[in-house]
PDB file of C-alpha atoms in Angstrom:
ATOM      1  CA  MET A  27      13.284  -4.384 -18.777  1.00 57.00           C
ATOM      2  CA  GLU A  28      13.876  -0.630 -18.877  1.00 86.00           C
ATOM      3  CA  GLU A  29      14.346   0.905 -15.435  1.00 93.00           C
ATOM      4  CA  LYS A  30      14.643   4.523 -14.395  1.00 96.00           C
ATOM      5  CA  LEU A  31      15.187   6.434 -11.190  1.00 97.00           C
ATOM      6  CA  GLU A  32      12.099   8.478 -10.288  1.00 97.00           C
ATOM      7  CA  PRO A  33      13.016  11.420  -8.006  1.00 97.00           C
ATOM      8  CA  LEU A  34      10.804  11.633  -4.910  1.00 97.00           C
ATOM      9  CA  GLY A  35      12.528  14.522  -3.175  1.00 96.00           C
ATOM     10  CA  PRO A  36      15.952  15.768  -2.061  1.00 94.00           C
ATOM     11  CA  GLY A  37      18.298  12.816  -1.787  1.00 94.00           C
ATOM     12  CA  LEU A  38      15.597  10.214  -2.377  1.00 97.00           C
ATOM     13  CA  GLY A  39      14.627   8.352  -5.531  1.00 97.00           C
ATOM     14  CA  LEU A  40      12.834   5.159  -6.483  1.00 98.00           C
ATOM     15  CA  PHE A  41      13.610   2.809  -9.342  1.00 98.00           C
ATOM     16  CA  ILE A  42      10.558   1.983 -11.435  1.00 97.00           C
ATOM     17  CA  SER A  43       9.891   0.088 -14.658  1.00 95.00           C
ATOM     18  CA  ARG A  44       7.074  -0.214 -17.170  1.00 90.00           C
ATOM     19  CA  GLU A  45       5.634  -3.139 -15.214  1.00 90.00           C
ATOM     20  CA  HIS A  46       6.301  -1.802 -11.722  1.00 92.00           C
ATOM     21  CA  ARG A  47       5.389   1.864 -11.403  1.00 93.00           C
ATOM     22  CA  PHE A  48       2.939   3.879  -9.335  1.00 95.00           C
ATOM     23  CA  GLY A  49       0.023   6.289  -9.517  1.00 94.00           C
ATOM     24  CA  ALA A  50      -2.063   8.630  -7.406  1.00 95.00           C
ATOM     25  CA  ASP A  51      -3.625   5.773  -5.429  1.00 96.00           C
ATOM     26  CA  ALA A  52      -0.273   4.800  -3.906  1.00 97.00           C
ATOM     27  CA  LEU A  53       0.608   8.416  -3.085  1.00 97.00           C
ATOM     28  CA  LEU A  54      -2.722   8.945  -1.352  1.00 97.00           C
ATOM     29  CA  LEU A  55      -2.369   5.713   0.630  1.00 98.00           C
ATOM     30  CA  SER A  56       1.134   6.671   1.741  1.00 98.00           C
ATOM     31  CA  ASP A  57      -0.149   9.968   3.152  1.00 97.00           C
ATOM     32  CA  PHE A  58      -3.322   8.451   4.618  1.00 98.00           C
ATOM     33  CA  ALA A  59      -1.327   5.886   6.630  1.00 98.00           C
ATOM     34  CA  ALA A  60       0.596   8.654   8.460  1.00 97.00           C
ATOM     35  CA  PRO A  61       3.105   6.467  10.345  1.00 97.00           C
ATOM     36  CA  ARG A  62       4.716   7.626  13.586  1.00 96.00           C
ATOM     37  CA  PRO A  63       8.487   7.764  14.204  1.00 95.00           C
ATOM     38  CA  ARG A  64       8.538   4.786  16.591  1.00 95.00           C
ATOM     39  CA  ASP A  65       6.356   2.564  14.415  1.00 98.00           C
ATOM     40  CA  ARG A  66       7.467  -0.730  12.979  1.00 98.00           C
ATOM     41  CA  ALA A  67       5.626  -0.938   9.661  1.00 98.00           C
ATOM     42  CA  CYS A  68       4.972  -3.512   6.953  1.00 98.00           C
ATOM     43  CA  ASP A  69       3.816  -2.702   3.422  1.00 98.00           C
ATOM     44  CA  LEU A  70       2.123  -5.621   1.641  1.00 98.00           C
ATOM     45  CA  CYS A  71       1.882  -5.907  -2.183  1.00 96.00           C
ATOM     46  CA  SER A  72       4.651  -3.317  -2.164  1.00 97.00           C
ATOM     47  CA  GLY A  73       5.453  -3.315  -5.888  1.00 96.00           C
ATOM     48  CA  CYS A  74       8.291  -0.857  -6.496  1.00 97.00           C
ATOM     49  CA  GLY A  75       8.010   0.250  -2.844  1.00 98.00           C
ATOM     50  CA  ILE A  76       6.440   3.681  -3.313  1.00 98.00           C
ATOM     51  CA  VAL A  77       3.988   3.638  -0.372  1.00 98.00           C
ATOM     52  CA  ALA A  78       6.695   3.046   2.223  1.00 98.00           C
ATOM     53  CA  ALA A  79       9.501   4.838   0.374  1.00 98.00           C
ATOM     54  CA  ARG A  80       7.736   8.211   0.541  1.00 98.00           C
ATOM     55  CA  TRP A  81       7.760   8.081   4.336  1.00 98.00           C
ATOM     56  CA  PHE A  82      11.537   8.563   4.187  1.00 98.00           C
ATOM     57  CA  LEU A  83      11.209  11.964   2.556  1.00 97.00           C
ATOM     58  CA  HIS A  84      11.304  13.051   6.207  1.00 94.00           C
ATOM     59  CA  PRO A  85      13.626  10.549   7.945  1.00 92.00           C
ATOM     60  CA  ASP A  86      13.096  12.046  11.401  1.00 93.00           C
ATOM     61  CA  THR A  87       9.369  11.256  11.320  1.00 93.00           C
ATOM     62  CA  ALA A  88       9.551   8.019   9.279  1.00 97.00           C
ATOM     63  CA  PRO A  89       8.945   4.608  10.900  1.00 98.00           C
ATOM     64  CA  VAL A  90      11.895   3.119  12.705  1.00 98.00           C
ATOM     65  CA  ARG A  91      11.733   0.041  10.434  1.00 98.00           C
ATOM     66  CA  VAL A  92       9.760  -0.995   7.351  1.00 98.00           C
ATOM     67  CA  GLU A  93       9.433  -4.405   5.716  1.00 98.00           C
ATOM     68  CA  ALA A  94       8.232  -4.065   2.113  1.00 98.00           C
ATOM     69  CA  VAL A  95       6.698  -7.399   1.068  1.00 98.00           C
ATOM     70  CA  GLU A  96       6.322  -8.252  -2.606  1.00 97.00           C
ATOM     71  CA  LEU A  97       5.647 -11.485  -4.519  1.00 95.00           C
ATOM     72  CA  GLN A  98       7.387 -10.554  -7.787  1.00 95.00           C
ATOM     73  CA  PRO A  99      11.194 -10.874  -7.901  1.00 96.00           C
ATOM     74  CA  ALA A 100      11.589  -8.087 -10.477  1.00 95.00           C
ATOM     75  CA  ALA A 101       9.800  -5.618  -8.214  1.00 96.00           C
ATOM     76  CA  VAL A 102      11.885  -6.658  -5.199  1.00 98.00           C
ATOM     77  CA  ALA A 103      15.019  -6.140  -7.291  1.00 97.00           C
ATOM     78  CA  LEU A 104      13.863  -2.586  -8.012  1.00 97.00           C
ATOM     79  CA  MET A 105      13.429  -1.930  -4.282  1.00 98.00           C
ATOM     80  CA  GLU A 106      16.857  -3.365  -3.545  1.00 98.00           C
ATOM     81  CA  ARG A 107      18.338  -1.071  -6.168  1.00 97.00           C
ATOM     82  CA  SER A 108      16.501   1.884  -4.605  1.00 98.00           C
ATOM     83  CA  VAL A 109      18.149   1.030  -1.282  1.00 98.00           C
ATOM     84  CA  GLY A 110      21.557   0.755  -2.917  1.00 93.00           C
ATOM     85  CA  GLU A 111      21.347   3.724  -5.284  1.00 97.00           C
ATOM     86  CA  GLY A 112      18.178   5.725  -4.566  1.00 97.00           C
ATOM     87  CA  GLY A 113      18.815   6.840  -1.010  1.00 96.00           C
ATOM     88  CA  LEU A 114      16.428   4.558   0.885  1.00 98.00           C
ATOM     89  CA  PRO A 115      18.034   3.791   4.275  1.00 97.00           C
ATOM     90  CA  ALA A 116      19.481   0.275   4.300  1.00 96.00           C
ATOM     91  CA  GLY A 117      19.097  -0.051   8.057  1.00 95.00           C
ATOM     92  CA  ARG A 118      15.398   0.878   8.044  1.00 98.00           C
ATOM     93  CA  PHE A 119      13.884  -0.186   4.701  1.00 98.00           C
ATOM     94  CA  PHE A 120      13.948  -3.939   4.022  1.00 98.00           C
ATOM     95  CA  PRO A 121      12.592  -5.451   0.768  1.00 98.00           C
ATOM     96  CA  VAL A 122      11.092  -8.906   1.380  1.00 98.00           C
ATOM     97  CA  LEU A 123      10.434 -11.407  -1.422  1.00 98.00           C
ATOM     98  CA  ALA A 124       7.486 -13.430  -0.116  1.00 97.00           C
ATOM     99  CA  ASP A 125       3.896 -14.523  -0.641  1.00 96.00           C
ATOM    100  CA  LEU A 126       1.750 -12.756   1.960  1.00 96.00           C
ATOM    101  CA  ARG A 127      -0.359 -15.926   2.239  1.00 95.00           C
ATOM    102  CA  ALA A 128       2.647 -17.752   3.726  1.00 95.00           C
ATOM    103  CA  LEU A 129       4.500 -14.870   5.329  1.00 96.00           C
ATOM    104  CA  GLU A 130       7.101 -15.731   7.965  1.00 95.00           C
ATOM    105  CA  LEU A 131       7.397 -12.256   9.500  1.00 98.00           C
ATOM    106  CA  PRO A 132       6.648 -12.210  13.252  1.00 97.00           C
ATOM    107  CA  ALA A 133       2.992 -12.130  14.277  1.00 98.00           C
ATOM    108  CA  GLY A 134       1.820  -9.252  16.440  1.00 98.00           C
ATOM    109  CA  ALA A 135       5.025  -7.277  15.868  1.00 98.00           C
ATOM    110  CA  TYR A 136       3.786  -4.343  13.768  1.00 98.00           C
ATOM    111  CA  ASP A 137       2.224  -1.001  14.630  1.00 98.00           C
ATOM    112  CA  LEU A 138       1.181  -0.282  11.040  1.00 98.00           C
ATOM    113  CA  VAL A 139       0.460  -2.405   7.972  1.00 98.00           C
ATOM    114  CA  THR A 140      -0.408  -0.918   4.577  1.00 98.00           C
ATOM    115  CA  CYS A 141      -1.515  -2.421   1.277  1.00 98.00           C
ATOM    116  CA  ASN A 142      -2.442  -1.236  -2.193  1.00 97.00           C
ATOM    117  CA  PRO A 143      -4.001  -4.591  -3.195  1.00 95.00           C
ATOM    118  CA  PRO A 144      -5.135  -5.936  -6.571  1.00 90.00           C
ATOM    119  CA  TYR A 145      -8.358  -4.108  -7.452  1.00 83.00           C
ATOM    120  CA  PHE A 146     -10.117  -6.725  -9.593  1.00 71.00           C
ATOM    121  CA  PRO A 147     -11.154 -10.339  -9.019  1.00 72.00           C
ATOM    122  CA  GLU A 148      -9.186 -12.748 -11.181  1.00 62.00           C
ATOM    123  CA  GLY A 149     -10.327 -12.467 -14.798  1.00 60.00           C
ATOM    124  CA  ALA A 150     -12.158  -9.158 -14.263  1.00 56.00           C
ATOM    125  CA  GLY A 151     -11.158  -5.615 -15.188  1.00 54.00           C
ATOM    126  CA  ARG A 152      -9.160  -4.364 -18.153  1.00 61.00           C
ATOM    127  CA  PRO A 153      -6.534  -7.002 -18.994  1.00 58.00           C
ATOM    128  CA  ALA A 154      -2.913  -5.882 -18.649  1.00 55.00           C
ATOM    129  CA  GLN A 155      -0.385  -6.890 -21.284  1.00 58.00           C
ATOM    130  CA  GLN A 156       2.580  -7.358 -18.929  1.00 60.00           C
ATOM    131  CA  PRO A 157       2.404 -10.295 -16.466  1.00 54.00           C
ATOM    132  CA  GLY A 158       3.636  -8.081 -13.644  1.00 55.00           C
ATOM    133  CA  ARG A 159       0.926  -5.499 -14.211  1.00 57.00           C
ATOM    134  CA  ARG A 160      -1.688  -8.241 -14.467  1.00 53.00           C
ATOM    135  CA  LEU A 161      -0.657  -9.673 -11.102  1.00 61.00           C
ATOM    136  CA  ALA A 162      -0.792  -6.201  -9.519  1.00 56.00           C
ATOM    137  CA  ARG A 163      -4.275  -5.506 -10.929  1.00 59.00           C
ATOM    138  CA  GLN A 164      -6.030  -8.866 -10.600  1.00 60.00           C
ATOM    139  CA  GLU A 165      -6.325 -11.247  -7.645  1.00 56.00           C
ATOM    140  CA  GLY A 166      -4.190 -14.036  -9.054  1.00 66.00           C
ATOM    141  CA  GLY A 167      -1.642 -13.704  -6.231  1.00 69.00           C
ATOM    142  CA  CYS A 168      -3.950 -12.861  -3.329  1.00 87.00           C
ATOM    143  CA  THR A 169      -7.533 -11.893  -2.572  1.00 93.00           C
ATOM    144  CA  LEU A 170      -8.797  -8.962  -0.539  1.00 95.00           C
ATOM    145  CA  GLN A 171      -9.771 -11.343   2.258  1.00 96.00           C
ATOM    146  CA  GLU A 172      -6.280 -12.891   2.303  1.00 96.00           C
ATOM    147  CA  VAL A 173      -4.714  -9.422   2.481  1.00 97.00           C
ATOM    148  CA  CYS A 174      -6.836  -8.502   5.508  1.00 98.00           C
ATOM    149  CA  ARG A 175      -6.064 -11.778   7.264  1.00 98.00           C
ATOM    150  CA  ALA A 176      -2.331 -11.300   6.694  1.00 98.00           C
ATOM    151  CA  ALA A 177      -2.502  -7.757   8.076  1.00 98.00           C
ATOM    152  CA  ALA A 178      -4.454  -8.880  11.149  1.00 98.00           C
ATOM    153  CA  ARG A 179      -1.838 -11.537  11.899  1.00 98.00           C
ATOM    154  CA  LEU A 180       1.020  -9.039  11.706  1.00 98.00           C
ATOM    155  CA  LEU A 181      -0.542  -6.293  13.821  1.00 98.00           C
ATOM    156  CA  ARG A 182      -0.149  -5.853  17.545  1.00 98.00           C
ATOM    157  CA  GLN A 183      -3.202  -5.003  19.627  1.00 98.00           C
ATOM    158  CA  ARG A 184      -4.502  -1.559  18.565  1.00 97.00           C
ATOM    159  CA  GLY A 185      -2.261  -1.676  15.506  1.00 98.00           C
ATOM    160  CA  ARG A 186      -3.525  -0.062  12.299  1.00 98.00           C
ATOM    161  CA  PHE A 187      -4.099  -1.454   8.801  1.00 98.00           C
ATOM    162  CA  CYS A 188      -4.512   1.039   5.938  1.00 98.00           C
ATOM    163  CA  LEU A 189      -5.507   0.054   2.399  1.00 98.00           C
ATOM    164  CA  CYS A 190      -7.047   1.574  -0.708  1.00 97.00           C
ATOM    165  CA  LEU A 191      -9.754   0.192  -2.980  1.00 96.00           C
ATOM    166  CA  PRO A 192     -12.009   1.294  -5.834  1.00 95.00           C
ATOM    167  CA  PRO A 193     -15.280   2.589  -4.308  1.00 96.00           C
ATOM    168  CA  ARG A 194     -17.296  -0.232  -5.878  1.00 94.00           C
ATOM    169  CA  ARG A 195     -15.464  -2.622  -3.511  1.00 95.00           C
ATOM    170  CA  LEU A 196     -15.915  -0.498  -0.393  1.00 97.00           C
ATOM    171  CA  ALA A 197     -18.637  -2.691   1.121  1.00 97.00           C
ATOM    172  CA  GLU A 198     -16.524  -5.781   0.456  1.00 96.00           C
ATOM    173  CA  GLY A 199     -13.517  -4.090   2.043  1.00 97.00           C
ATOM    174  CA  LEU A 200     -15.414  -3.187   5.197  1.00 98.00           C
ATOM    175  CA  ALA A 201     -16.698  -6.750   5.477  1.00 98.00           C
ATOM    176  CA  ALA A 202     -13.203  -8.203   4.927  1.00 97.00           C
ATOM    177  CA  LEU A 203     -11.773  -6.022   7.699  1.00 98.00           C
ATOM    178  CA  GLU A 204     -14.470  -7.109  10.141  1.00 98.00           C
ATOM    179  CA  GLU A 205     -14.058 -10.760   9.177  1.00 98.00           C
ATOM    180  CA  ALA A 206     -10.321 -10.547   9.900  1.00 98.00           C
ATOM    181  CA  GLY A 207     -10.911  -8.960  13.314  1.00 98.00           C
ATOM    182  CA  LEU A 208     -10.019  -5.411  12.259  1.00 98.00           C
ATOM    183  CA  THR A 209     -12.526  -2.710  13.221  1.00 98.00           C
ATOM    184  CA  PRO A 210     -13.053  -0.047  10.513  1.00 98.00           C
ATOM    185  CA  LYS A 211     -12.013   3.284  12.046  1.00 98.00           C
ATOM    186  CA  ARG A 212     -11.372   5.773   9.217  1.00 98.00           C
ATOM    187  CA  LEU A 213     -12.717   6.248   5.684  1.00 98.00           C
ATOM    188  CA  GLN A 214     -11.768   8.838   3.085  1.00 98.00           C
ATOM    189  CA  LEU A 215     -12.793   9.091  -0.573  1.00 98.00           C
ATOM    190  CA  ALA A 216     -10.721  10.730  -3.301  1.00 97.00           C
ATOM    191  CA  GLN A 217     -11.818  12.200  -6.630  1.00 96.00           C
ATOM    192  CA  HIS A 218     -10.036  13.755  -9.590  1.00 94.00           C
ATOM    193  CA  ARG A 219     -12.269  16.860  -9.760  1.00 93.00           C
ATOM    194  CA  VAL A 220     -14.964  18.437  -7.599  1.00 93.00           C
ATOM    195  CA  ASP A 221     -17.597  17.460 -10.196  1.00 93.00           C
ATOM    196  CA  SER A 222     -16.445  13.834 -10.670  1.00 94.00           C
ATOM    197  CA  ALA A 223     -17.345  10.684  -8.782  1.00 96.00           C
ATOM    198  CA  PRO A 224     -14.773   9.298  -6.321  1.00 97.00           C
ATOM    199  CA  PHE A 225     -12.235   6.919  -7.853  1.00 96.00           C
ATOM    200  CA  LEU A 226     -10.622   5.682  -4.632  1.00 97.00           C
ATOM    201  CA  ALA A 227     -11.618   4.705  -1.093  1.00 98.00           C
ATOM    202  CA  LEU A 228      -8.990   4.796   1.668  1.00 98.00           C
ATOM    203  CA  LEU A 229      -9.741   2.623   4.703  1.00 98.00           C
ATOM    204  CA  GLU A 230      -8.182   2.111   8.103  1.00 98.00           C
ATOM    205  CA  GLY A 231      -8.958  -0.851  10.339  1.00 98.00           C
ATOM    206  CA  ARG A 232      -7.631  -1.313  13.843  1.00 98.00           C
ATOM    207  CA  ARG A 233      -7.034  -4.534  15.720  1.00 98.00           C
ATOM    208  CA  GLY A 234      -8.990  -4.770  18.967  1.00 95.00           C
ATOM    209  CA  ALA A 235     -10.698  -1.381  18.656  1.00 97.00           C
ATOM    210  CA  ARG A 236     -14.252  -0.416  19.548  1.00 96.00           C
ATOM    211  CA  PRO A 237     -16.723   0.254  16.691  1.00 96.00           C
ATOM    212  CA  SER A 238     -16.538   3.907  15.597  1.00 96.00           C
ATOM    213  CA  LEU A 239     -16.018   5.025  11.999  1.00 97.00           C
ATOM    214  CA  ALA A 240     -14.711   8.525  11.215  1.00 98.00           C
ATOM    215  CA  VAL A 241     -15.545   9.676   7.669  1.00 98.00           C
ATOM    216  CA  LEU A 242     -12.982  12.251   6.576  1.00 98.00           C
ATOM    217  CA  PRO A 243     -13.612  15.034   4.014  1.00 97.00           C
ATOM    218  CA  THR A 244     -13.298  13.885   0.410  1.00 97.00           C
ATOM    219  CA  GLN A 245      -9.906  14.667  -1.094  1.00 96.00           C
ATOM    220  CA  VAL A 246      -9.805  16.336  -4.510  1.00 96.00           C
ATOM    221  CA  LEU A 247      -6.578  15.818  -6.459  1.00 92.00           C
ATOM    222  CA  THR A 248      -4.543  18.789  -7.517  1.00 77.00           C
ATOM    223  CA  GLY A 249      -2.126  17.579 -10.152  1.00 63.00           C
ATOM    224  CA  GLU A 250      -1.057  14.178  -8.753  1.00 55.00           C
ATOM    225  CA  ARG A 251      -0.048  11.604 -11.341  1.00 54.00           C
ATOM    226  CA  SER A 252      -3.129   9.681 -12.364  1.00 51.00           C
ATOM    227  CA  GLU A 253      -1.765   6.487 -13.859  1.00 47.00           C
ATOM    228  CA  GLY A 254      -2.026   3.421 -11.667  1.00 50.00           C
ATOM    229  CA  LYS A 255      -4.094   0.265 -11.583  1.00 56.00           C
TER     230      LYS A 255
END
């Protein structure tokens, strides 16, 4: 499997492969989550680790600790290589090989959980040739409801869960948050051009919060990489 180091910024790079790479959706989610310096964070369905890795472009404002959870061993190996050779801090960024449906990380211990989940129900969507890409795109490894339940278990009271979805699944995402005990608090859409329909919905749910949804201005991309799920 061909791997390459993708530069993210001064002194920081991320190893990616043909099966485990990233697109604009992950970059937008990383920014939308906006962790705080004292946060303990967990990134589910982490893939090559891009969502959490970008937080360390500014180490002083990055979370104090991040667990990056991924089901696929090849993707976890890429993250481990990024820690060893790409500049990710070994004492703050921890790749975790695990199934989020049976995750042994401590319950109620996290200030922030993020996830760029599979976008399509199993068997739906454009089929991917590589098994790794197929697992990232389709819900063979976890469903949206299972993702939300895992996030709710990990979060402390008032902790935040941020995820991204295609807009056609927005209603389902809102329902899954509520079902897991996470109150939807923020919503932002993203589109490629001012005259195009949104391609991504960014959602934040909060554990134990009162109902109140802030709808942020739609974000229009300006040159971000477009490949992704």
